[in-house]
């Protein structure tokens, strides 16, 4: 089983601060996805990274896939209260069939 | 992006009754759908993989006779919680695979009283 270790588990910051969330594994992933989930809602796909070393930007969010495709990071610049939510990284399990394996998530709270 | 619709969004049922949750892919065909259970402030726990036209594949520890999954068409999978008990109360989420990743339903909050 491929495991994704996500850190930190909880993060409480003030509006305007920067933060980084990490997603690490000892296994190589063909791709990794990042999701954001708000309470009472299903996760929403933010981005998929595929190429080692790839960097993708989504407004104030910057996603990076490690060169070895074993880790990924999400950096948020100037966080806003609307960024509050559970951030999940996920990747396909090994064996060829796409069964998403999720990290345990990072619960982010941005205080006004 | 692709849309997955889950219904109902919330349901309250009496202990011992059964509850059916529907998951539909609205703008794409999904031969495979996934059912998850999520506890507060925790990640998603995969319960089973639903395969169109064949039996679902259940994760270890998930009772297949309690959580009945039917994937009768390329756009619809259903999860039926049979003889529900209070410990089955949880947030259930379905997802379907579509490029470039998985897309999730809105989730169903089940409360068994």
PDB file of C-alpha atoms in Angstrom:
ATOM      1  CA  UNK A   1       0.000   0.000   0.000  1.00  0.00           C
ATOM      2  CA  UNK A   2       1.348   3.389  -0.949  1.00  0.00           C
ATOM      3  CA  UNK A   3       1.057   5.820   1.921  1.00  0.00           C
ATOM      4  CA  UNK A   4       0.937   9.572   1.761  1.00  0.00           C
ATOM      5  CA  UNK A   5       2.102  11.419   4.855  1.00  0.00           C
ATOM      6  CA  UNK A   6       0.693  14.890   5.101  1.00  0.00           C
ATOM      7  CA  UNK A   7       1.903  17.621   7.424  1.00  0.00           C
ATOM      8  CA  UNK A   8       1.080  19.560   9.396  1.00  0.00           C
ATOM      9  CA  UNK A   9      -2.198  18.008  10.466  1.00  0.00           C
ATOM     10  CA  UNK A  10      -3.580  21.259  11.833  1.00  0.00           C
ATOM     11  CA  UNK A  11      -2.693  24.850  11.050  1.00  0.00           C
ATOM     12  CA  UNK A  12      -4.190  27.985  12.539  1.00  0.00           C
ATOM     13  CA  UNK A  13      -2.887  31.275  11.188  1.00  0.00           C
ATOM     14  CA  UNK A  14      -3.789  34.928  10.801  1.00  0.00           C
ATOM     15  CA  UNK A  15      -4.974  36.483   7.581  1.00  0.00           C
ATOM     16  CA  UNK A  16      -2.061  37.611   5.434  1.00  0.00           C
ATOM     17  CA  UNK A  17       0.383  34.953   6.581  1.00  0.00           C
ATOM     18  CA  UNK A  18       2.032  32.459   4.269  1.00  0.00           C
ATOM     19  CA  UNK A  19       1.944  28.697   4.785  1.00  0.00           C
ATOM     20  CA  UNK A  20       3.157  25.470   3.261  1.00  0.00           C
ATOM     21  CA  UNK A  21       1.572  22.036   3.433  1.00  0.00           C
ATOM     22  CA  UNK A  22       3.630  18.953   2.672  1.00  0.00           C
ATOM     23  CA  UNK A  23       2.715  15.592   1.213  1.00  0.00           C
ATOM     24  CA  UNK A  24       5.392  12.914   1.358  1.00  0.00           C
ATOM     25  CA  UNK A  25       5.725   9.284   0.419  1.00  0.00           C
ATOM     26  CA  UNK A  26       8.399   6.644   0.128  1.00  0.00           C
ATOM     27  CA  UNK A  27       6.772   5.529  -3.108  1.00  0.00           C
ATOM     28  CA  UNK A  28       6.814   7.076  -6.540  1.00  0.00           C
ATOM     29  CA  UNK A  29       3.499   8.374  -7.806  1.00  0.00           C
ATOM     30  CA  UNK A  30       2.600   8.828 -11.439  1.00  0.00           C
ATOM     31  CA  UNK A  31       0.584  11.873 -10.398  1.00  0.00           C
ATOM     32  CA  UNK A  32      -0.649  13.643  -7.319  1.00  0.00           C
ATOM     33  CA  UNK A  33      -3.793  15.609  -6.785  1.00  0.00           C
ATOM     34  CA  UNK A  34      -4.593  18.295  -4.251  1.00  0.00           C
ATOM     35  CA  UNK A  35      -8.130  18.817  -2.994  1.00  0.00           C
ATOM     36  CA  UNK A  36      -9.793  21.294  -0.695  1.00  0.00           C
ATOM     37  CA  UNK A  37     -12.804  20.296   1.344  1.00  0.00           C
ATOM     38  CA  UNK A  38     -15.101  22.622   3.245  1.00  0.00           C
ATOM     39  CA  UNK A  39     -17.208  21.328   6.143  1.00  0.00           C
ATOM     40  CA  UNK A  40     -20.244  19.385   4.970  1.00  0.00           C
ATOM     41  CA  UNK A  41     -19.077  19.320   1.380  1.00  0.00           C
ATOM     42  CA  UNK A  42     -17.215  16.894  -0.818  1.00  0.00           C
ATOM     43  CA  UNK A  43     -13.570  17.551  -1.742  1.00  0.00           C
ATOM     44  CA  UNK A  44     -12.961  19.805  -4.732  1.00  0.00           C
ATOM     45  CA  UNK A  45     -10.045  19.118  -7.025  1.00  0.00           C
ATOM     46  CA  UNK A  46      -7.548  21.981  -7.069  1.00  0.00           C
ATOM     47  CA  UNK A  47      -4.762  20.653  -9.233  1.00  0.00           C
ATOM     48  CA  UNK A  48      -3.052  17.572 -10.617  1.00  0.00           C
ATOM     49  CA  UNK A  49       0.721  17.431 -10.932  1.00  0.00           C
ATOM     50  CA  UNK A  50       2.250  14.857 -13.200  1.00  0.00           C
ATOM     51  CA  UNK A  51       5.838  15.742 -14.089  1.00  0.00           C
ATOM     52  CA  UNK A  52       8.691  15.600 -11.594  1.00  0.00           C
ATOM     53  CA  UNK A  53       9.715  19.143 -10.640  1.00  0.00           C
ATOM     54  CA  UNK A  54       6.472  20.571 -11.984  1.00  0.00           C
ATOM     55  CA  UNK A  55       5.182  23.801 -10.486  1.00  0.00           C
ATOM     56  CA  UNK A  56       1.603  24.926 -10.926  1.00  0.00           C
ATOM     57  CA  UNK A  57       0.030  28.123  -9.730  1.00  0.00           C
ATOM     58  CA  UNK A  58      -3.602  28.764  -8.934  1.00  0.00           C
ATOM     59  CA  UNK A  59      -3.913  32.417  -7.904  1.00  0.00           C
ATOM     60  CA  UNK A  60      -2.237  32.541  -4.464  1.00  0.00           C
ATOM     61  CA  UNK A  61      -1.694  28.785  -4.344  1.00  0.00           C
ATOM     62  CA  UNK A  62       1.537  27.251  -5.636  1.00  0.00           C
ATOM     63  CA  UNK A  63       1.818  23.499  -6.042  1.00  0.00           C
ATOM     64  CA  UNK A  64       5.072  21.683  -6.573  1.00  0.00           C
ATOM     65  CA  UNK A  65       5.786  18.057  -7.417  1.00  0.00           C
ATOM     66  CA  UNK A  66       9.130  16.732  -6.263  1.00  0.00           C
ATOM     67  CA  UNK A  67      11.745  15.804  -8.798  1.00  0.00           C
ATOM     68  CA  UNK A  68      11.495  12.148  -7.791  1.00  0.00           C
ATOM     69  CA  UNK A  69       7.680  12.270  -7.765  1.00  0.00           C
ATOM     70  CA  UNK A  70       7.591  11.117  -4.147  1.00  0.00           C
ATOM     71  CA  UNK A  71       6.483  14.350  -2.578  1.00  0.00           C
ATOM     72  CA  UNK A  72       4.514  17.489  -3.192  1.00  0.00           C
ATOM     73  CA  UNK A  73       3.892  20.791  -1.502  1.00  0.00           C
ATOM     74  CA  UNK A  74       1.188  23.394  -1.452  1.00  0.00           C
ATOM     75  CA  UNK A  75       2.164  26.958  -0.624  1.00  0.00           C
ATOM     76  CA  UNK A  76      -0.431  29.626   0.056  1.00  0.00           C
ATOM     77  CA  UNK A  77       0.630  33.254  -0.079  1.00  0.00           C
ATOM     78  CA  UNK A  78      -1.192  35.888   1.960  1.00  0.00           C
ATOM     79  CA  UNK A  79      -3.809  33.477   3.287  1.00  0.00           C
ATOM     80  CA  UNK A  80      -7.391  34.659   3.530  1.00  0.00           C
ATOM     81  CA  UNK A  81     -10.292  33.394   5.655  1.00  0.00           C
ATOM     82  CA  UNK A  82     -11.782  31.910   2.502  1.00  0.00           C
ATOM     83  CA  UNK A  83      -8.823  29.535   2.331  1.00  0.00           C
ATOM     84  CA  UNK A  84     -10.058  27.787   5.477  1.00  0.00           C
ATOM     85  CA  UNK A  85     -10.712  24.111   4.890  1.00  0.00           C
ATOM     86  CA  UNK A  86      -9.276  20.622   4.839  1.00  0.00           C
ATOM     87  CA  UNK A  87      -6.538  20.186   2.259  1.00  0.00           C
ATOM     88  CA  UNK A  88      -5.980  16.671   0.991  1.00  0.00           C
ATOM     89  CA  UNK A  89      -3.327  15.246  -1.247  1.00  0.00           C
ATOM     90  CA  UNK A  90      -4.054  12.064  -3.143  1.00  0.00           C
ATOM     91  CA  UNK A  91      -2.393   9.798  -5.608  1.00  0.00           C
ATOM     92  CA  UNK A  92      -3.267   6.643  -7.493  1.00  0.00           C
ATOM     93  CA  UNK A  93      -2.504   3.404  -5.708  1.00  0.00           C
ATOM     94  CA  UNK A  94      -0.053   0.987  -7.241  1.00  0.00           C
ATOM     95  CA  UNK A  95      -1.176  -1.870  -9.427  1.00  0.00           C
ATOM     96  CA  UNK A  96      -2.391   0.002 -12.441  1.00  0.00           C
ATOM     97  CA  UNK A  97      -5.960   0.693 -11.387  1.00  0.00           C
ATOM     98  CA  UNK A  98      -6.709   4.198 -10.267  1.00  0.00           C
ATOM     99  CA  UNK A  99      -7.838   3.967  -6.671  1.00  0.00           C
ATOM    100  CA  UNK A 100      -7.078   7.264  -4.966  1.00  0.00           C
ATOM    101  CA  UNK A 101      -4.924   7.040  -1.864  1.00  0.00           C
ATOM    102  CA  UNK A 102      -5.388  10.021   0.418  1.00  0.00           C
ATOM    103  CA  UNK A 103      -3.156  11.698   2.902  1.00  0.00           C
ATOM    104  CA  UNK A 104      -4.793  12.298   6.264  1.00  0.00           C
ATOM    105  CA  UNK A 105      -5.316  15.945   5.432  1.00  0.00           C
ATOM    106  CA  UNK A 106      -4.301  19.328   6.760  1.00  0.00           C
ATOM    107  CA  UNK A 107      -7.001  21.282   8.522  1.00  0.00           C
ATOM    108  CA  UNK A 108      -6.351  24.983   7.907  1.00  0.00           C
ATOM    109  CA  UNK A 109      -8.042  27.816   9.744  1.00  0.00           C
ATOM    110  CA  UNK A 110      -7.314  31.382   8.678  1.00  0.00           C
ATOM    111  CA  UNK A 111      -8.437  33.963  11.212  1.00  0.00           C
ATOM    112  CA  UNK A 112      -9.519  37.418  10.031  1.00  0.00           C
TER     113      UNK A 112
ATOM    114  CA  UNK B   1     -14.849  20.244 -14.710  1.00  0.00           C
ATOM    115  CA  UNK B   2     -16.696  16.998 -14.388  1.00  0.00           C
ATOM    116  CA  UNK B   3     -19.690  16.950 -12.079  1.00  0.00           C
ATOM    117  CA  UNK B   4     -20.670  14.234  -9.663  1.00  0.00           C
ATOM    118  CA  UNK B   5     -24.003  14.607  -7.930  1.00  0.00           C
ATOM    119  CA  UNK B   6     -24.795  12.851  -4.675  1.00  0.00           C
ATOM    120  CA  UNK B   7     -28.238  12.567  -3.133  1.00  0.00           C
ATOM    121  CA  UNK B   8     -29.466  13.087  -0.513  1.00  0.00           C
ATOM    122  CA  UNK B   9     -27.204  15.668   1.132  1.00  0.00           C
ATOM    123  CA  UNK B  10     -28.387  14.629   4.545  1.00  0.00           C
ATOM    124  CA  UNK B  11     -30.670  12.017   5.979  1.00  0.00           C
ATOM    125  CA  UNK B  12     -31.908  11.089   9.429  1.00  0.00           C
ATOM    126  CA  UNK B  13     -33.229   7.582   9.897  1.00  0.00           C
ATOM    127  CA  UNK B  14     -34.337   5.330  12.685  1.00  0.00           C
ATOM    128  CA  UNK B  15     -32.139   2.543  13.915  1.00  0.00           C
ATOM    129  CA  UNK B  16     -32.847  -0.679  12.041  1.00  0.00           C
ATOM    130  CA  UNK B  17     -33.995   0.935   8.820  1.00  0.00           C
ATOM    131  CA  UNK B  18     -32.120   1.056   5.513  1.00  0.00           C
ATOM    132  CA  UNK B  19     -30.929   4.132   3.682  1.00  0.00           C
ATOM    133  CA  UNK B  20     -29.987   4.462   0.017  1.00  0.00           C
ATOM    134  CA  UNK B  21     -27.516   7.052  -1.235  1.00  0.00           C
ATOM    135  CA  UNK B  22     -27.194   7.807  -4.937  1.00  0.00           C
ATOM    136  CA  UNK B  23     -24.114   8.973  -6.808  1.00  0.00           C
ATOM    137  CA  UNK B  24     -24.432  10.179 -10.392  1.00  0.00           C
ATOM    138  CA  UNK B  25     -21.851  11.337 -12.889  1.00  0.00           C
ATOM    139  CA  UNK B  26     -23.659  14.083 -14.757  1.00  0.00           C
ATOM    140  CA  UNK B  27     -21.497  14.802 -17.758  1.00  0.00           C
ATOM    141  CA  UNK B  28     -19.295  11.779 -18.188  1.00  0.00           C
ATOM    142  CA  UNK B  29     -19.499   8.024 -17.978  1.00  0.00           C
ATOM    143  CA  UNK B  30     -17.906   6.397 -14.969  1.00  0.00           C
ATOM    144  CA  UNK B  31     -17.151   2.705 -15.116  1.00  0.00           C
ATOM    145  CA  UNK B  32     -15.633   2.985 -11.678  1.00  0.00           C
ATOM    146  CA  UNK B  33     -16.887   4.901  -8.686  1.00  0.00           C
ATOM    147  CA  UNK B  34     -15.598   4.982  -5.140  1.00  0.00           C
ATOM    148  CA  UNK B  35     -17.400   5.209  -1.833  1.00  0.00           C
ATOM    149  CA  UNK B  36     -15.755   6.815   1.178  1.00  0.00           C
ATOM    150  CA  UNK B  37     -16.602   7.393   4.777  1.00  0.00           C
ATOM    151  CA  UNK B  38     -15.279  10.384   6.633  1.00  0.00           C
ATOM    152  CA  UNK B  39     -15.223  11.189  10.336  1.00  0.00           C
ATOM    153  CA  UNK B  40     -15.015  14.784  11.575  1.00  0.00           C
ATOM    154  CA  UNK B  41     -11.733  16.501  10.747  1.00  0.00           C
ATOM    155  CA  UNK B  42     -10.307  13.301   9.346  1.00  0.00           C
ATOM    156  CA  UNK B  43      -9.399  12.188   5.880  1.00  0.00           C
ATOM    157  CA  UNK B  44     -11.449   9.985   3.607  1.00  0.00           C
ATOM    158  CA  UNK B  45     -11.534   6.263   4.286  1.00  0.00           C
ATOM    159  CA  UNK B  46     -12.160   4.182   1.193  1.00  0.00           C
ATOM    160  CA  UNK B  47     -14.978   1.723   1.763  1.00  0.00           C
ATOM    161  CA  UNK B  48     -15.374   0.118  -1.629  1.00  0.00           C
ATOM    162  CA  UNK B  49     -14.806   0.405  -5.339  1.00  0.00           C
ATOM    163  CA  UNK B  50     -17.955   0.210  -7.400  1.00  0.00           C
ATOM    164  CA  UNK B  51     -17.605  -1.338 -10.834  1.00  0.00           C
ATOM    165  CA  UNK B  52     -20.281  -0.957 -13.495  1.00  0.00           C
ATOM    166  CA  UNK B  53     -21.899  -4.265 -14.295  1.00  0.00           C
ATOM    167  CA  UNK B  54     -19.980  -6.280 -11.728  1.00  0.00           C
ATOM    168  CA  UNK B  55     -19.619  -6.742  -8.009  1.00  0.00           C
ATOM    169  CA  UNK B  56     -18.096  -4.061  -5.870  1.00  0.00           C
ATOM    170  CA  UNK B  57     -14.691  -4.524  -4.309  1.00  0.00           C
ATOM    171  CA  UNK B  58     -14.765  -3.878  -0.581  1.00  0.00           C
ATOM    172  CA  UNK B  59     -11.870  -2.736   1.566  1.00  0.00           C
ATOM    173  CA  UNK B  60     -10.791  -4.861   4.464  1.00  0.00           C
ATOM    174  CA  UNK B  61     -13.070  -4.477   7.449  1.00  0.00           C
ATOM    175  CA  UNK B  62     -16.053  -3.165   5.491  1.00  0.00           C
ATOM    176  CA  UNK B  63     -19.104  -5.402   5.727  1.00  0.00           C
ATOM    177  CA  UNK B  64     -20.408  -5.995   2.230  1.00  0.00           C
ATOM    178  CA  UNK B  65     -23.765  -7.251   3.508  1.00  0.00           C
ATOM    179  CA  UNK B  66     -24.254  -4.063   5.460  1.00  0.00           C
ATOM    180  CA  UNK B  67     -23.080  -1.620   2.818  1.00  0.00           C
ATOM    181  CA  UNK B  68     -24.701  -2.777  -0.407  1.00  0.00           C
ATOM    182  CA  UNK B  69     -23.319  -1.213  -3.559  1.00  0.00           C
ATOM    183  CA  UNK B  70     -24.965  -1.342  -6.949  1.00  0.00           C
ATOM    184  CA  UNK B  71     -23.484   0.166 -10.101  1.00  0.00           C
ATOM    185  CA  UNK B  72     -26.175  -0.602 -12.623  1.00  0.00           C
ATOM    186  CA  UNK B  73     -25.269   1.989 -15.227  1.00  0.00           C
ATOM    187  CA  UNK B  74     -22.317   4.059 -16.358  1.00  0.00           C
ATOM    188  CA  UNK B  75     -23.679   7.108 -14.569  1.00  0.00           C
ATOM    189  CA  UNK B  76     -25.180   5.771 -11.358  1.00  0.00           C
ATOM    190  CA  UNK B  77     -23.887   3.975  -8.300  1.00  0.00           C
ATOM    191  CA  UNK B  78     -25.881   3.487  -5.119  1.00  0.00           C
ATOM    192  CA  UNK B  79     -24.823   2.719  -1.574  1.00  0.00           C
ATOM    193  CA  UNK B  80     -27.446   1.200   0.712  1.00  0.00           C
ATOM    194  CA  UNK B  81     -26.744   1.126   4.423  1.00  0.00           C
ATOM    195  CA  UNK B  82     -28.834  -1.777   5.660  1.00  0.00           C
ATOM    196  CA  UNK B  83     -30.187  -2.106   9.191  1.00  0.00           C
ATOM    197  CA  UNK B  84     -28.512   1.137  10.135  1.00  0.00           C
ATOM    198  CA  UNK B  85     -27.302   1.693  13.672  1.00  0.00           C
ATOM    199  CA  UNK B  86     -26.093   4.852  15.422  1.00  0.00           C
ATOM    200  CA  UNK B  87     -22.460   3.850  14.858  1.00  0.00           C
ATOM    201  CA  UNK B  88     -23.131   4.060  11.108  1.00  0.00           C
ATOM    202  CA  UNK B  89     -23.726   7.789  11.456  1.00  0.00           C
ATOM    203  CA  UNK B  90     -21.092   9.494   9.369  1.00  0.00           C
ATOM    204  CA  UNK B  91     -20.366  11.532   6.259  1.00  0.00           C
ATOM    205  CA  UNK B  92     -20.425   9.366   3.155  1.00  0.00           C
ATOM    206  CA  UNK B  93     -18.839  10.595  -0.068  1.00  0.00           C
ATOM    207  CA  UNK B  94     -18.724   9.111  -3.534  1.00  0.00           C
ATOM    208  CA  UNK B  95     -16.321   9.897  -6.302  1.00  0.00           C
ATOM    209  CA  UNK B  96     -15.848   8.995  -9.910  1.00  0.00           C
ATOM    210  CA  UNK B  97     -12.678   8.874 -11.878  1.00  0.00           C
ATOM    211  CA  UNK B  98     -12.399  11.388 -14.652  1.00  0.00           C
ATOM    212  CA  UNK B  99      -9.404  13.148 -16.175  1.00  0.00           C
ATOM    213  CA  UNK B 100      -7.374  14.655 -14.626  1.00  0.00           C
ATOM    214  CA  UNK B 101      -8.335  13.219 -11.275  1.00  0.00           C
ATOM    215  CA  UNK B 102     -11.225  12.060  -9.148  1.00  0.00           C
ATOM    216  CA  UNK B 103     -14.356  14.163  -8.765  1.00  0.00           C
ATOM    217  CA  UNK B 104     -16.445  14.024  -5.672  1.00  0.00           C
ATOM    218  CA  UNK B 105     -20.079  14.249  -4.831  1.00  0.00           C
ATOM    219  CA  UNK B 106     -21.275  16.727  -2.256  1.00  0.00           C
ATOM    220  CA  UNK B 107     -21.414  14.073   0.419  1.00  0.00           C
ATOM    221  CA  UNK B 108     -24.283  12.665   2.488  1.00  0.00           C
ATOM    222  CA  UNK B 109     -24.543  13.279   6.195  1.00  0.00           C
ATOM    223  CA  UNK B 110     -26.216  10.209   7.693  1.00  0.00           C
ATOM    224  CA  UNK B 111     -27.564  10.371  11.217  1.00  0.00           C
ATOM    225  CA  UNK B 112     -29.072   7.244  12.706  1.00  0.00           C
ATOM    226  CA  UNK B 113     -31.218   7.823  15.768  1.00  0.00           C
TER     227      UNK B 113
END
